JSON list of C-alpha atoms in Angstrom, two decimals:
[
{"chain": "A", "resi": 252, "resn": "UNK", "atom": "CA", "xyz": [9.19, 16.98, -3.41]},
{"chain": "A", "resi": 253, "resn": "UNK", "atom": "CA", "xyz": [8.06, 14.48, -6.01]},
{"chain": "A", "resi": 254, "resn": "UNK", "atom": "CA", "xyz": [5.29, 12.19, -4.92]},
{"chain": "A", "resi": 255, "resn": "UNK", "atom": "CA", "xyz": [1.56, 11.61, -4.57]},
{"chain": "A", "resi": 256, "resn": "UNK", "atom": "CA", "xyz": [-0.64, 14.41, -3.26]},
{"chain": "A", "resi": 257, "resn": "UNK", "atom": "CA", "xyz": [-4.10, 13.77, -1.82]},
{"chain": "A", "resi": 258, "resn": "UNK", "atom": "CA", "xyz": [-6.74, 16.28, -0.85]},
{"chain": "A", "resi": 259, "resn": "UNK", "atom": "CA", "xyz": [-8.42, 16.77, 1.52]},
{"chain": "A", "resi": 260, "resn": "UNK", "atom": "CA", "xyz": [-6.56, 15.28, 4.49]},
{"chain": "A", "resi": 261, "resn": "UNK", "atom": "CA", "xyz": [-9.65, 15.13, 6.71]},
{"chain": "A", "resi": 262, "resn": "UNK", "atom": "CA", "xyz": [-13.35, 15.20, 5.95]},
{"chain": "A", "resi": 263, "resn": "UNK", "atom": "CA", "xyz": [-16.59, 14.68, 7.86]},
{"chain": "A", "resi": 264, "resn": "UNK", "atom": "CA", "xyz": [-19.71, 13.93, 5.82]},
{"chain": "A", "resi": 265, "resn": "UNK", "atom": "CA", "xyz": [-23.32, 13.36, 6.69]},
{"chain": "A", "resi": 266, "resn": "UNK", "atom": "CA", "xyz": [-24.98, 10.20, 5.44]},
{"chain": "A", "resi": 267, "resn": "UNK", "atom": "CA", "xyz": [-26.16, 10.73, 1.87]},
{"chain": "A", "resi": 268, "resn": "UNK", "atom": "CA", "xyz": [-23.77, 13.54, 1.04]},
{"chain": "A", "resi": 269, "resn": "UNK", "atom": "CA", "xyz": [-21.37, 13.26, -1.86]},
{"chain": "A", "resi": 270, "resn": "UNK", "atom": "CA", "xyz": [-17.74, 14.18, -2.20]},
{"chain": "A", "resi": 271, "resn": "UNK", "atom": "CA", "xyz": [-14.70, 13.68, -4.40]},
{"chain": "A", "resi": 272, "resn": "UNK", "atom": "CA", "xyz": [-11.25, 12.76, -3.16]},
{"chain": "A", "resi": 273, "resn": "UNK", "atom": "CA", "xyz": [-8.49, 14.16, -5.32]},
{"chain": "A", "resi": 274, "resn": "UNK", "atom": "CA", "xyz": [-5.14, 12.57, -6.10]},
{"chain": "A", "resi": 275, "resn": "UNK", "atom": "CA", "xyz": [-2.26, 13.77, -8.25]},
{"chain": "A", "resi": 276, "resn": "UNK", "atom": "CA", "xyz": [1.22, 12.36, -8.92]},
{"chain": "A", "resi": 277, "resn": "UNK", "atom": "CA", "xyz": [4.20, 14.03, -10.52]},
{"chain": "A", "resi": 278, "resn": "UNK", "atom": "CA", "xyz": [6.38, 10.98, -11.18]},
{"chain": "A", "resi": 279, "resn": "UNK", "atom": "CA", "xyz": [5.07, 10.32, -14.71]},
{"chain": "A", "resi": 280, "resn": "UNK", "atom": "CA", "xyz": [3.64, 6.98, -13.55]},
{"chain": "A", "resi": 281, "resn": "UNK", "atom": "CA", "xyz": [1.18, 5.19, -15.79]},
{"chain": "A", "resi": 282, "resn": "UNK", "atom": "CA", "xyz": [-0.77, 3.40, -13.06]},
{"chain": "A", "resi": 283, "resn": "UNK", "atom": "CA", "xyz": [-2.77, 4.81, -10.18]},
{"chain": "A", "resi": 284, "resn": "UNK", "atom": "CA", "xyz": [-4.78, 3.22, -7.38]},
{"chain": "A", "resi": 285, "resn": "UNK", "atom": "CA", "xyz": [-7.26, 3.89, -4.61]},
{"chain": "A", "resi": 286, "resn": "UNK", "atom": "CA", "xyz": [-7.18, 1.83, -1.39]},
{"chain": "A", "resi": 287, "resn": "UNK", "atom": "CA", "xyz": [-9.08, 2.00, 1.84]},
{"chain": "A", "resi": 288, "resn": "UNK", "atom": "CA", "xyz": [-7.64, 0.97, 5.20]},
{"chain": "A", "resi": 289, "resn": "UNK", "atom": "CA", "xyz": [-9.80, -0.24, 8.07]},
{"chain": "A", "resi": 290, "resn": "UNK", "atom": "CA", "xyz": [-8.79, -1.70, 11.45]},
{"chain": "A", "resi": 291, "resn": "UNK", "atom": "CA", "xyz": [-8.48, -5.47, 11.24]},
{"chain": "A", "resi": 292, "resn": "UNK", "atom": "CA", "xyz": [-9.09, -5.47, 7.47]},
{"chain": "A", "resi": 293, "resn": "UNK", "atom": "CA", "xyz": [-5.81, -4.11, 6.21]},
{"chain": "A", "resi": 294, "resn": "UNK", "atom": "CA", "xyz": [-5.51, -2.25, 2.93]},
{"chain": "A", "resi": 295, "resn": "UNK", "atom": "CA", "xyz": [-8.08, -3.14, 0.31]},
{"chain": "A", "resi": 296, "resn": "UNK", "atom": "CA", "xyz": [-8.13, -2.04, -3.31]},
{"chain": "A", "resi": 297, "resn": "UNK", "atom": "CA", "xyz": [-11.16, -0.01, -4.40]},
{"chain": "A", "resi": 298, "resn": "UNK", "atom": "CA", "xyz": [-10.33, 0.87, -8.01]},
{"chain": "A", "resi": 299, "resn": "UNK", "atom": "CA", "xyz": [-7.24, 1.16, -10.14]},
{"chain": "A", "resi": 300, "resn": "UNK", "atom": "CA", "xyz": [-6.20, 2.65, -13.44]},
{"chain": "A", "resi": 301, "resn": "UNK", "atom": "CA", "xyz": [-3.47, 0.74, -15.25]},
{"chain": "A", "resi": 302, "resn": "UNK", "atom": "CA", "xyz": [-3.03, 3.55, -17.76]},
{"chain": "A", "resi": 303, "resn": "UNK", "atom": "CA", "xyz": [-4.65, 6.81, -18.81]},
{"chain": "A", "resi": 304, "resn": "UNK", "atom": "CA", "xyz": [-8.13, 6.13, -20.13]},
{"chain": "A", "resi": 305, "resn": "UNK", "atom": "CA", "xyz": [-8.68, 2.83, -18.31]},
{"chain": "A", "resi": 306, "resn": "UNK", "atom": "CA", "xyz": [-10.14, 1.97, -14.92]},
{"chain": "A", "resi": 307, "resn": "UNK", "atom": "CA", "xyz": [-10.89, -1.36, -13.25]},
{"chain": "A", "resi": 308, "resn": "UNK", "atom": "CA", "xyz": [-12.68, -2.48, -10.13]},
{"chain": "A", "resi": 309, "resn": "UNK", "atom": "CA", "xyz": [-10.76, -3.80, -7.19]},
{"chain": "A", "resi": 310, "resn": "UNK", "atom": "CA", "xyz": [-11.87, -5.80, -4.19]},
{"chain": "A", "resi": 311, "resn": "UNK", "atom": "CA", "xyz": [-14.37, -3.29, -2.71]},
{"chain": "A", "resi": 312, "resn": "UNK", "atom": "CA", "xyz": [-15.75, -1.00, -5.48]},
{"chain": "A", "resi": 313, "resn": "UNK", "atom": "CA", "xyz": [-19.39, -0.74, -4.38]},
{"chain": "A", "resi": 314, "resn": "UNK", "atom": "CA", "xyz": [-20.45, 2.80, -3.53]},
{"chain": "A", "resi": 315, "resn": "UNK", "atom": "CA", "xyz": [-17.54, 4.42, -5.35]},
{"chain": "A", "resi": 316, "resn": "UNK", "atom": "CA", "xyz": [-16.76, 5.82, -8.78]},
{"chain": "A", "resi": 317, "resn": "UNK", "atom": "CA", "xyz": [-13.44, 6.92, -10.22]},
{"chain": "A", "resi": 318, "resn": "UNK", "atom": "CA", "xyz": [-12.17, 9.19, -12.97]},
{"chain": "A", "resi": 319, "resn": "UNK", "atom": "CA", "xyz": [-8.72, 9.14, -14.53]},
{"chain": "A", "resi": 320, "resn": "UNK", "atom": "CA", "xyz": [-8.72, 12.77, -15.54]},
{"chain": "A", "resi": 321, "resn": "UNK", "atom": "CA", "xyz": [-5.29, 12.65, -17.20]},
{"chain": "A", "resi": 322, "resn": "UNK", "atom": "CA", "xyz": [-2.00, 10.89, -16.60]},
{"chain": "A", "resi": 323, "resn": "UNK", "atom": "CA", "xyz": [-1.38, 12.82, -13.37]},
{"chain": "A", "resi": 324, "resn": "UNK", "atom": "CA", "xyz": [-4.79, 12.79, -11.72]},
{"chain": "A", "resi": 325, "resn": "UNK", "atom": "CA", "xyz": [-7.11, 10.06, -10.44]},
{"chain": "A", "resi": 326, "resn": "UNK", "atom": "CA", "xyz": [-10.18, 11.00, -8.40]},
{"chain": "A", "resi": 327, "resn": "UNK", "atom": "CA", "xyz": [-12.48, 8.91, -6.21]},
{"chain": "A", "resi": 328, "resn": "UNK", "atom": "CA", "xyz": [-16.12, 9.90, -5.80]},
{"chain": "A", "resi": 329, "resn": "UNK", "atom": "CA", "xyz": [-18.61, 8.88, -3.14]},
{"chain": "A", "resi": 330, "resn": "UNK", "atom": "CA", "xyz": [-22.05, 9.60, -4.59]},
{"chain": "A", "resi": 331, "resn": "UNK", "atom": "CA", "xyz": [-24.09, 8.94, -1.43]},
{"chain": "A", "resi": 332, "resn": "UNK", "atom": "CA", "xyz": [-21.88, 8.46, 1.59]},
{"chain": "A", "resi": 333, "resn": "UNK", "atom": "CA", "xyz": [-22.71, 5.76, 4.14]},
{"chain": "A", "resi": 334, "resn": "UNK", "atom": "CA", "xyz": [-21.27, 5.17, 7.63]},
{"chain": "A", "resi": 335, "resn": "UNK", "atom": "CA", "xyz": [-19.64, 1.98, 6.29]},
{"chain": "A", "resi": 336, "resn": "UNK", "atom": "CA", "xyz": [-17.45, 4.20, 4.14]},
{"chain": "A", "resi": 337, "resn": "UNK", "atom": "CA", "xyz": [-15.80, 5.71, 7.21]},
{"chain": "A", "resi": 338, "resn": "UNK", "atom": "CA", "xyz": [-12.18, 4.84, 6.59]},
{"chain": "A", "resi": 339, "resn": "UNK", "atom": "CA", "xyz": [-8.74, 6.10, 5.67]},
{"chain": "A", "resi": 340, "resn": "UNK", "atom": "CA", "xyz": [-8.31, 6.39, 1.91]},
{"chain": "A", "resi": 341, "resn": "UNK", "atom": "CA", "xyz": [-4.95, 6.14, 0.22]},
{"chain": "A", "resi": 342, "resn": "UNK", "atom": "CA", "xyz": [-4.02, 6.94, -3.33]},
{"chain": "A", "resi": 343, "resn": "UNK", "atom": "CA", "xyz": [-0.93, 5.38, -4.90]},
{"chain": "A", "resi": 344, "resn": "UNK", "atom": "CA", "xyz": [0.91, 5.31, -8.19]},
{"chain": "A", "resi": 345, "resn": "UNK", "atom": "CA", "xyz": [3.43, 3.04, -9.87]},
{"chain": "A", "resi": 346, "resn": "UNK", "atom": "CA", "xyz": [5.47, 2.89, -13.05]},
{"chain": "A", "resi": 347, "resn": "UNK", "atom": "CA", "xyz": [7.11, 0.33, -15.29]},
{"chain": "A", "resi": 348, "resn": "UNK", "atom": "CA", "xyz": [10.44, 0.46, -17.11]},
{"chain": "A", "resi": 349, "resn": "UNK", "atom": "CA", "xyz": [10.79, -1.70, -20.19]},
{"chain": "A", "resi": 350, "resn": "UNK", "atom": "CA", "xyz": [9.22, -5.15, -20.24]},
{"chain": "A", "resi": 351, "resn": "UNK", "atom": "CA", "xyz": [10.54, -6.59, -17.03]},
{"chain": "A", "resi": 352, "resn": "UNK", "atom": "CA", "xyz": [11.04, -3.89, -14.41]},
{"chain": "A", "resi": 353, "resn": "UNK", "atom": "CA", "xyz": [7.96, -3.06, -12.38]},
{"chain": "A", "resi": 354, "resn": "UNK", "atom": "CA", "xyz": [8.53, -0.13, -10.10]},
{"chain": "A", "resi": 355, "resn": "UNK", "atom": "CA", "xyz": [7.42, 0.12, -6.52]},
{"chain": "A", "resi": 356, "resn": "UNK", "atom": "CA", "xyz": [4.29, 1.88, -5.38]},
{"chain": "A", "resi": 357, "resn": "UNK", "atom": "CA", "xyz": [4.35, 5.39, -3.91]},
{"chain": "A", "resi": 358, "resn": "UNK", "atom": "CA", "xyz": [1.51, 6.31, -1.56]},
{"chain": "A", "resi": 359, "resn": "UNK", "atom": "CA", "xyz": [-0.07, 9.60, -0.65]},
{"chain": "A", "resi": 360, "resn": "UNK", "atom": "CA", "xyz": [-0.50, 10.62, 2.99]},
{"chain": "A", "resi": 361, "resn": "UNK", "atom": "CA", "xyz": [-4.16, 9.62, 3.09]},
{"chain": "A", "resi": 362, "resn": "UNK", "atom": "CA", "xyz": [-7.61, 11.12, 3.61]},
{"chain": "A", "resi": 363, "resn": "UNK", "atom": "CA", "xyz": [-9.37, 10.40, 6.88]},
{"chain": "A", "resi": 364, "resn": "UNK", "atom": "CA", "xyz": [-13.07, 10.29, 6.15]},
{"chain": "A", "resi": 365, "resn": "UNK", "atom": "CA", "xyz": [-15.83, 10.06, 8.74]},
{"chain": "A", "resi": 366, "resn": "UNK", "atom": "CA", "xyz": [-19.46, 9.58, 7.70]},
{"chain": "A", "resi": 367, "resn": "UNK", "atom": "CA", "xyz": [-21.98, 10.34, 10.43]},
{"chain": "B", "resi": 561, "resn": "UNK", "atom": "CA", "xyz": [-6.50, -15.75, -5.42]},
{"chain": "B", "resi": 562, "resn": "UNK", "atom": "CA", "xyz": [-3.30, -14.36, -3.93]},
{"chain": "B", "resi": 563, "resn": "UNK", "atom": "CA", "xyz": [-3.18, -14.23, -0.15]},
{"chain": "B", "resi": 564, "resn": "UNK", "atom": "CA", "xyz": [-0.44, -12.52, 1.85]},
{"chain": "B", "resi": 565, "resn": "UNK", "atom": "CA", "xyz": [0.13, -13.46, 5.48]},
{"chain": "B", "resi": 566, "resn": "UNK", "atom": "CA", "xyz": [2.38, -11.77, 8.01]},
{"chain": "B", "resi": 567, "resn": "UNK", "atom": "CA", "xyz": [3.48, -13.46, 11.20]},
{"chain": "B", "resi": 568, "resn": "UNK", "atom": "CA", "xyz": [3.59, -12.43, 13.97]},
{"chain": "B", "resi": 569, "resn": "UNK", "atom": "CA", "xyz": [0.82, -9.84, 14.11]},
{"chain": "B", "resi": 570, "resn": "UNK", "atom": "CA", "xyz": [2.64, -8.05, 16.94]},
{"chain": "B", "resi": 571, "resn": "UNK", "atom": "CA", "xyz": [6.15, -8.16, 18.32]},
{"chain": "B", "resi": 572, "resn": "UNK", "atom": "CA", "xyz": [7.81, -6.51, 21.31]},
{"chain": "B", "resi": 573, "resn": "UNK", "atom": "CA", "xyz": [11.59, -6.45, 21.70]},
{"chain": "B", "resi": 574, "resn": "UNK", "atom": "CA", "xyz": [14.16, -4.57, 23.79]},
{"chain": "B", "resi": 575, "resn": "UNK", "atom": "CA", "xyz": [16.36, -1.99, 22.11]},
{"chain": "B", "resi": 576, "resn": "UNK", "atom": "CA", "xyz": [19.41, -3.40, 20.38]},
{"chain": "B", "resi": 577, "resn": "UNK", "atom": "CA", "xyz": [17.92, -6.74, 19.48]},
{"chain": "B", "resi": 578, "resn": "UNK", "atom": "CA", "xyz": [18.08, -8.08, 15.93]},
{"chain": "B", "resi": 579, "resn": "UNK", "atom": "CA", "xyz": [14.71, -9.25, 14.65]},
{"chain": "B", "resi": 580, "resn": "UNK", "atom": "CA", "xyz": [13.00, -10.89, 11.70]},
{"chain": "B", "resi": 581, "resn": "UNK", "atom": "CA", "xyz": [9.53, -10.20, 10.33]},
{"chain": "B", "resi": 582, "resn": "UNK", "atom": "CA", "xyz": [7.95, -12.84, 8.15]},
{"chain": "B", "resi": 583, "resn": "UNK", "atom": "CA", "xyz": [5.74, -12.62, 5.08]},
{"chain": "B", "resi": 584, "resn": "UNK", "atom": "CA", "xyz": [4.29, -15.47, 3.04]},
{"chain": "B", "resi": 585, "resn": "UNK", "atom": "CA", "xyz": [2.26, -15.47, -0.16]},
{"chain": "B", "resi": 586, "resn": "UNK", "atom": "CA", "xyz": [0.31, -18.21, -1.89]},
{"chain": "B", "resi": 587, "resn": "UNK", "atom": "CA", "xyz": [0.96, -17.51, -5.59]},
{"chain": "B", "resi": 588, "resn": "UNK", "atom": "CA", "xyz": [4.62, -17.32, -6.62]},
{"chain": "B", "resi": 589, "resn": "UNK", "atom": "CA", "xyz": [3.86, -15.63, -9.97]},
{"chain": "B", "resi": 590, "resn": "UNK", "atom": "CA", "xyz": [4.76, -12.16, -8.76]},
{"chain": "B", "resi": 591, "resn": "UNK", "atom": "CA", "xyz": [6.56, -9.20, -10.35]},
{"chain": "B", "resi": 592, "resn": "UNK", "atom": "CA", "xyz": [8.02, -7.96, -7.10]},
{"chain": "B", "resi": 593, "resn": "UNK", "atom": "CA", "xyz": [7.51, -7.65, -3.34]},
{"chain": "B", "resi": 594, "resn": "UNK", "atom": "CA", "xyz": [7.58, -4.42, -1.39]},
{"chain": "B", "resi": 595, "resn": "UNK", "atom": "CA", "xyz": [8.01, -3.73, 2.33]},
{"chain": "B", "resi": 596, "resn": "UNK", "atom": "CA", "xyz": [6.43, -0.63, 3.86]},
{"chain": "B", "resi": 597, "resn": "UNK", "atom": "CA", "xyz": [6.47, 1.08, 7.21]},
{"chain": "B", "resi": 598, "resn": "UNK", "atom": "CA", "xyz": [3.42, 2.82, 8.65]},
{"chain": "B", "resi": 599, "resn": "UNK", "atom": "CA", "xyz": [3.49, 4.98, 11.76]},
{"chain": "B", "resi": 600, "resn": "UNK", "atom": "CA", "xyz": [0.23, 5.46, 13.69]},
{"chain": "B", "resi": 601, "resn": "UNK", "atom": "CA", "xyz": [-2.12, 7.80, 11.86]},
{"chain": "B", "resi": 602, "resn": "UNK", "atom": "CA", "xyz": [0.31, 8.24, 9.00]},
{"chain": "B", "resi": 603, "resn": "UNK", "atom": "CA", "xyz": [0.77, 7.07, 5.42]},
{"chain": "B", "resi": 604, "resn": "UNK", "atom": "CA", "xyz": [2.89, 4.26, 4.00]},
{"chain": "B", "resi": 605, "resn": "UNK", "atom": "CA", "xyz": [6.62, 4.70, 3.56]},
{"chain": "B", "resi": 606, "resn": "UNK", "atom": "CA", "xyz": [8.36, 2.32, 1.18]},
{"chain": "B", "resi": 607, "resn": "UNK", "atom": "CA", "xyz": [11.34, 0.56, 2.74]},
{"chain": "B", "resi": 608, "resn": "UNK", "atom": "CA", "xyz": [12.53, -1.98, 0.21]},
{"chain": "B", "resi": 609, "resn": "UNK", "atom": "CA", "xyz": [11.48, -3.30, -3.20]},
{"chain": "B", "resi": 610, "resn": "UNK", "atom": "CA", "xyz": [12.63, -6.74, -4.35]},
{"chain": "B", "resi": 611, "resn": "UNK", "atom": "CA", "xyz": [12.13, -7.74, -7.96]},
{"chain": "B", "resi": 612, "resn": "UNK", "atom": "CA", "xyz": [11.11, -11.37, -8.62]},
{"chain": "B", "resi": 613, "resn": "UNK", "atom": "CA", "xyz": [14.57, -12.09, -10.07]},
{"chain": "B", "resi": 614, "resn": "UNK", "atom": "CA", "xyz": [16.36, -10.82, -6.96]},
{"chain": "B", "resi": 615, "resn": "UNK", "atom": "CA", "xyz": [17.12, -12.64, -3.72]},
{"chain": "B", "resi": 616, "resn": "UNK", "atom": "CA", "xyz": [17.60, -9.70, -1.38]},
{"chain": "B", "resi": 617, "resn": "UNK", "atom": "CA", "xyz": [17.81, -5.95, -0.96]},
{"chain": "B", "resi": 618, "resn": "UNK", "atom": "CA", "xyz": [19.51, -3.93, 1.75]},
{"chain": "B", "resi": 619, "resn": "UNK", "atom": "CA", "xyz": [19.06, -0.42, 3.05]},
{"chain": "B", "resi": 620, "resn": "UNK", "atom": "CA", "xyz": [20.98, 0.62, 6.14]},
{"chain": "B", "resi": 621, "resn": "UNK", "atom": "CA", "xyz": [19.98, -1.66, 9.03]},
{"chain": "B", "resi": 622, "resn": "UNK", "atom": "CA", "xyz": [17.26, -3.32, 6.94]},
{"chain": "B", "resi": 623, "resn": "UNK", "atom": "CA", "xyz": [17.66, -6.41, 4.80]},
{"chain": "B", "resi": 624, "resn": "UNK", "atom": "CA", "xyz": [14.82, -8.04, 2.91]},
{"chain": "B", "resi": 625, "resn": "UNK", "atom": "CA", "xyz": [15.03, -11.46, 1.31]},
{"chain": "B", "resi": 626, "resn": "UNK", "atom": "CA", "xyz": [12.78, -13.15, -1.20]},
{"chain": "B", "resi": 627, "resn": "UNK", "atom": "CA", "xyz": [12.33, -16.85, -1.89]},
{"chain": "B", "resi": 628, "resn": "UNK", "atom": "CA", "xyz": [9.76, -16.81, -4.65]},
{"chain": "B", "resi": 629, "resn": "UNK", "atom": "CA", "xyz": [9.56, -20.57, -5.08]},
{"chain": "B", "resi": 630, "resn": "UNK", "atom": "CA", "xyz": [8.54, -21.10, -1.47]},
{"chain": "B", "resi": 631, "resn": "UNK", "atom": "CA", "xyz": [6.40, -17.96, -1.32]},
{"chain": "B", "resi": 632, "resn": "UNK", "atom": "CA", "xyz": [8.32, -16.31, 1.50]},
{"chain": "B", "resi": 633, "resn": "UNK", "atom": "CA", "xyz": [10.02, -13.04, 2.33]},
{"chain": "B", "resi": 634, "resn": "UNK", "atom": "CA", "xyz": [11.70, -11.84, 5.49]},
{"chain": "B", "resi": 635, "resn": "UNK", "atom": "CA", "xyz": [12.56, -8.38, 6.72]},
{"chain": "B", "resi": 636, "resn": "UNK", "atom": "CA", "xyz": [15.60, -8.35, 8.99]},
{"chain": "B", "resi": 637, "resn": "UNK", "atom": "CA", "xyz": [16.12, -5.34, 11.25]},
{"chain": "B", "resi": 638, "resn": "UNK", "atom": "CA", "xyz": [19.54, -5.10, 12.88]},
{"chain": "B", "resi": 639, "resn": "UNK", "atom": "CA", "xyz": [20.18, -3.41, 16.20]},
{"chain": "B", "resi": 640, "resn": "UNK", "atom": "CA", "xyz": [16.60, -2.28, 16.69]},
{"chain": "B", "resi": 641, "resn": "UNK", "atom": "CA", "xyz": [15.85, 1.19, 18.08]},
{"chain": "B", "resi": 642, "resn": "UNK", "atom": "CA", "xyz": [12.73, 2.73, 19.67]},
{"chain": "B", "resi": 643, "resn": "UNK", "atom": "CA", "xyz": [12.33, 4.76, 16.47]},
{"chain": "B", "resi": 644, "resn": "UNK", "atom": "CA", "xyz": [11.75, 1.50, 14.60]},
{"chain": "B", "resi": 645, "resn": "UNK", "atom": "CA", "xyz": [8.42, 1.08, 16.40]},
{"chain": "B", "resi": 646, "resn": "UNK", "atom": "CA", "xyz": [5.74, 1.03, 13.71]},
{"chain": "B", "resi": 647, "resn": "UNK", "atom": "CA", "xyz": [3.62, -1.34, 11.66]},
{"chain": "B", "resi": 648, "resn": "UNK", "atom": "CA", "xyz": [5.46, -3.13, 8.86]},
{"chain": "B", "resi": 649, "resn": "UNK", "atom": "CA", "xyz": [3.50, -4.17, 5.81]},
{"chain": "B", "resi": 650, "resn": "UNK", "atom": "CA", "xyz": [4.45, -6.66, 3.13]},
{"chain": "B", "resi": 651, "resn": "UNK", "atom": "CA", "xyz": [2.81, -6.47, -0.32]},
{"chain": "B", "resi": 652, "resn": "UNK", "atom": "CA", "xyz": [3.14, -8.39, -3.58]},
{"chain": "B", "resi": 653, "resn": "UNK", "atom": "CA", "xyz": [2.67, -7.10, -7.12]},
{"chain": "B", "resi": 654, "resn": "UNK", "atom": "CA", "xyz": [1.41, -9.42, -9.83]},
{"chain": "B", "resi": 655, "resn": "UNK", "atom": "CA", "xyz": [-0.28, -9.41, -13.21]},
{"chain": "B", "resi": 656, "resn": "UNK", "atom": "CA", "xyz": [-3.90, -8.38, -13.61]},
{"chain": "B", "resi": 657, "resn": "UNK", "atom": "CA", "xyz": [-4.33, -6.58, -10.32]},
{"chain": "B", "resi": 658, "resn": "UNK", "atom": "CA", "xyz": [-2.71, -4.13, -7.96]},
{"chain": "B", "resi": 659, "resn": "UNK", "atom": "CA", "xyz": [-0.53, -4.50, -4.90]},
{"chain": "B", "resi": 660, "resn": "UNK", "atom": "CA", "xyz": [-1.91, -7.07, -2.45]},
{"chain": "B", "resi": 661, "resn": "UNK", "atom": "CA", "xyz": [-1.12, -6.46, 1.19]},
{"chain": "B", "resi": 662, "resn": "UNK", "atom": "CA", "xyz": [-0.69, -8.52, 4.30]},
{"chain": "B", "resi": 663, "resn": "UNK", "atom": "CA", "xyz": [-2.24, -7.20, 7.49]},
{"chain": "B", "resi": 664, "resn": "UNK", "atom": "CA", "xyz": [1.07, -6.18, 8.95]},
{"chain": "B", "resi": 665, "resn": "UNK", "atom": "CA", "xyz": [3.28, -6.77, 11.95]},
{"chain": "B", "resi": 666, "resn": "UNK", "atom": "CA", "xyz": [3.16, -4.13, 14.68]},
{"chain": "B", "resi": 667, "resn": "UNK", "atom": "CA", "xyz": [6.61, -3.74, 16.20]},
{"chain": "B", "resi": 668, "resn": "UNK", "atom": "CA", "xyz": [7.33, -2.16, 19.55]},
{"chain": "B", "resi": 669, "resn": "UNK", "atom": "CA", "xyz": [10.95, -1.54, 20.57]},
{"chain": "B", "resi": 670, "resn": "UNK", "atom": "CA", "xyz": [11.44, -0.57, 24.19]},
{"chain": "B", "resi": 671, "resn": "UNK", "atom": "CA", "xyz": [14.37, 1.45, 25.51]}
]
C-alpha cells in the first residue's frame, strides 16, 4: 500500500547513544516532515523539508539533525540521546498540485523511542 | 504565530448520539485544514481535508465545515458508535511552515 514507512517502530537507547530514524514515502510528495508527540504537548514540528535539497527547523529542533537523502527519504538523527527525547516520533509527507491545491498530509505509524 | 485550539478536550456520549467537535485557529491565512483520528498507541489517520476555498467536506457519517473568516471548523459525527472512540485532531496548513496541530479532543462513545 502506498504511504509513509518509518523504521524502527520501537527503540530503547541509553543516554548519550546515537541513532537514526528512517522515513520513506512512495507518493511522489515534495515535502516531508518530522514531528514528535508528547502527552499534554500535542504534536510539535522538529524539522521539515519543503523540497529535495532543502531542510528547515521547526518548533523543537535542538538535539536533532535531518537529511533529505532524495525525494523519497528523510531521516532524523539523534547524535547524543537525552531522556528528554523520549517521545513518539512521526514522519509525514505532503504534495501540491498546481498553484492552488495543497494536498493533505500522510503520516507514518510512528517510532516509540525511550531514552534511559 | 498560528495557534489551534480544540474544545472540549474530552467528551463522553452514549451510542447513537450526534456530536460536534470544535476547532479554532487564530490566523485565517491558511491553505487548508485537516481532521485526523488517532487511536491509543497508533498513528494518525486522515479523515477529511478542507481547502481554504471550500465550506465543507463529507465522508460517510462525518462532516467537516470551515469558516475561514471566523477561524473556525467543526467536525460533525452522526449516529456515534463505540468504534468512533479515539482522539480527534485538527490541523491547519499555511505558508512558511508545516501543519500546526491542536491538542485534540478525546471522544468516548459508550454502548
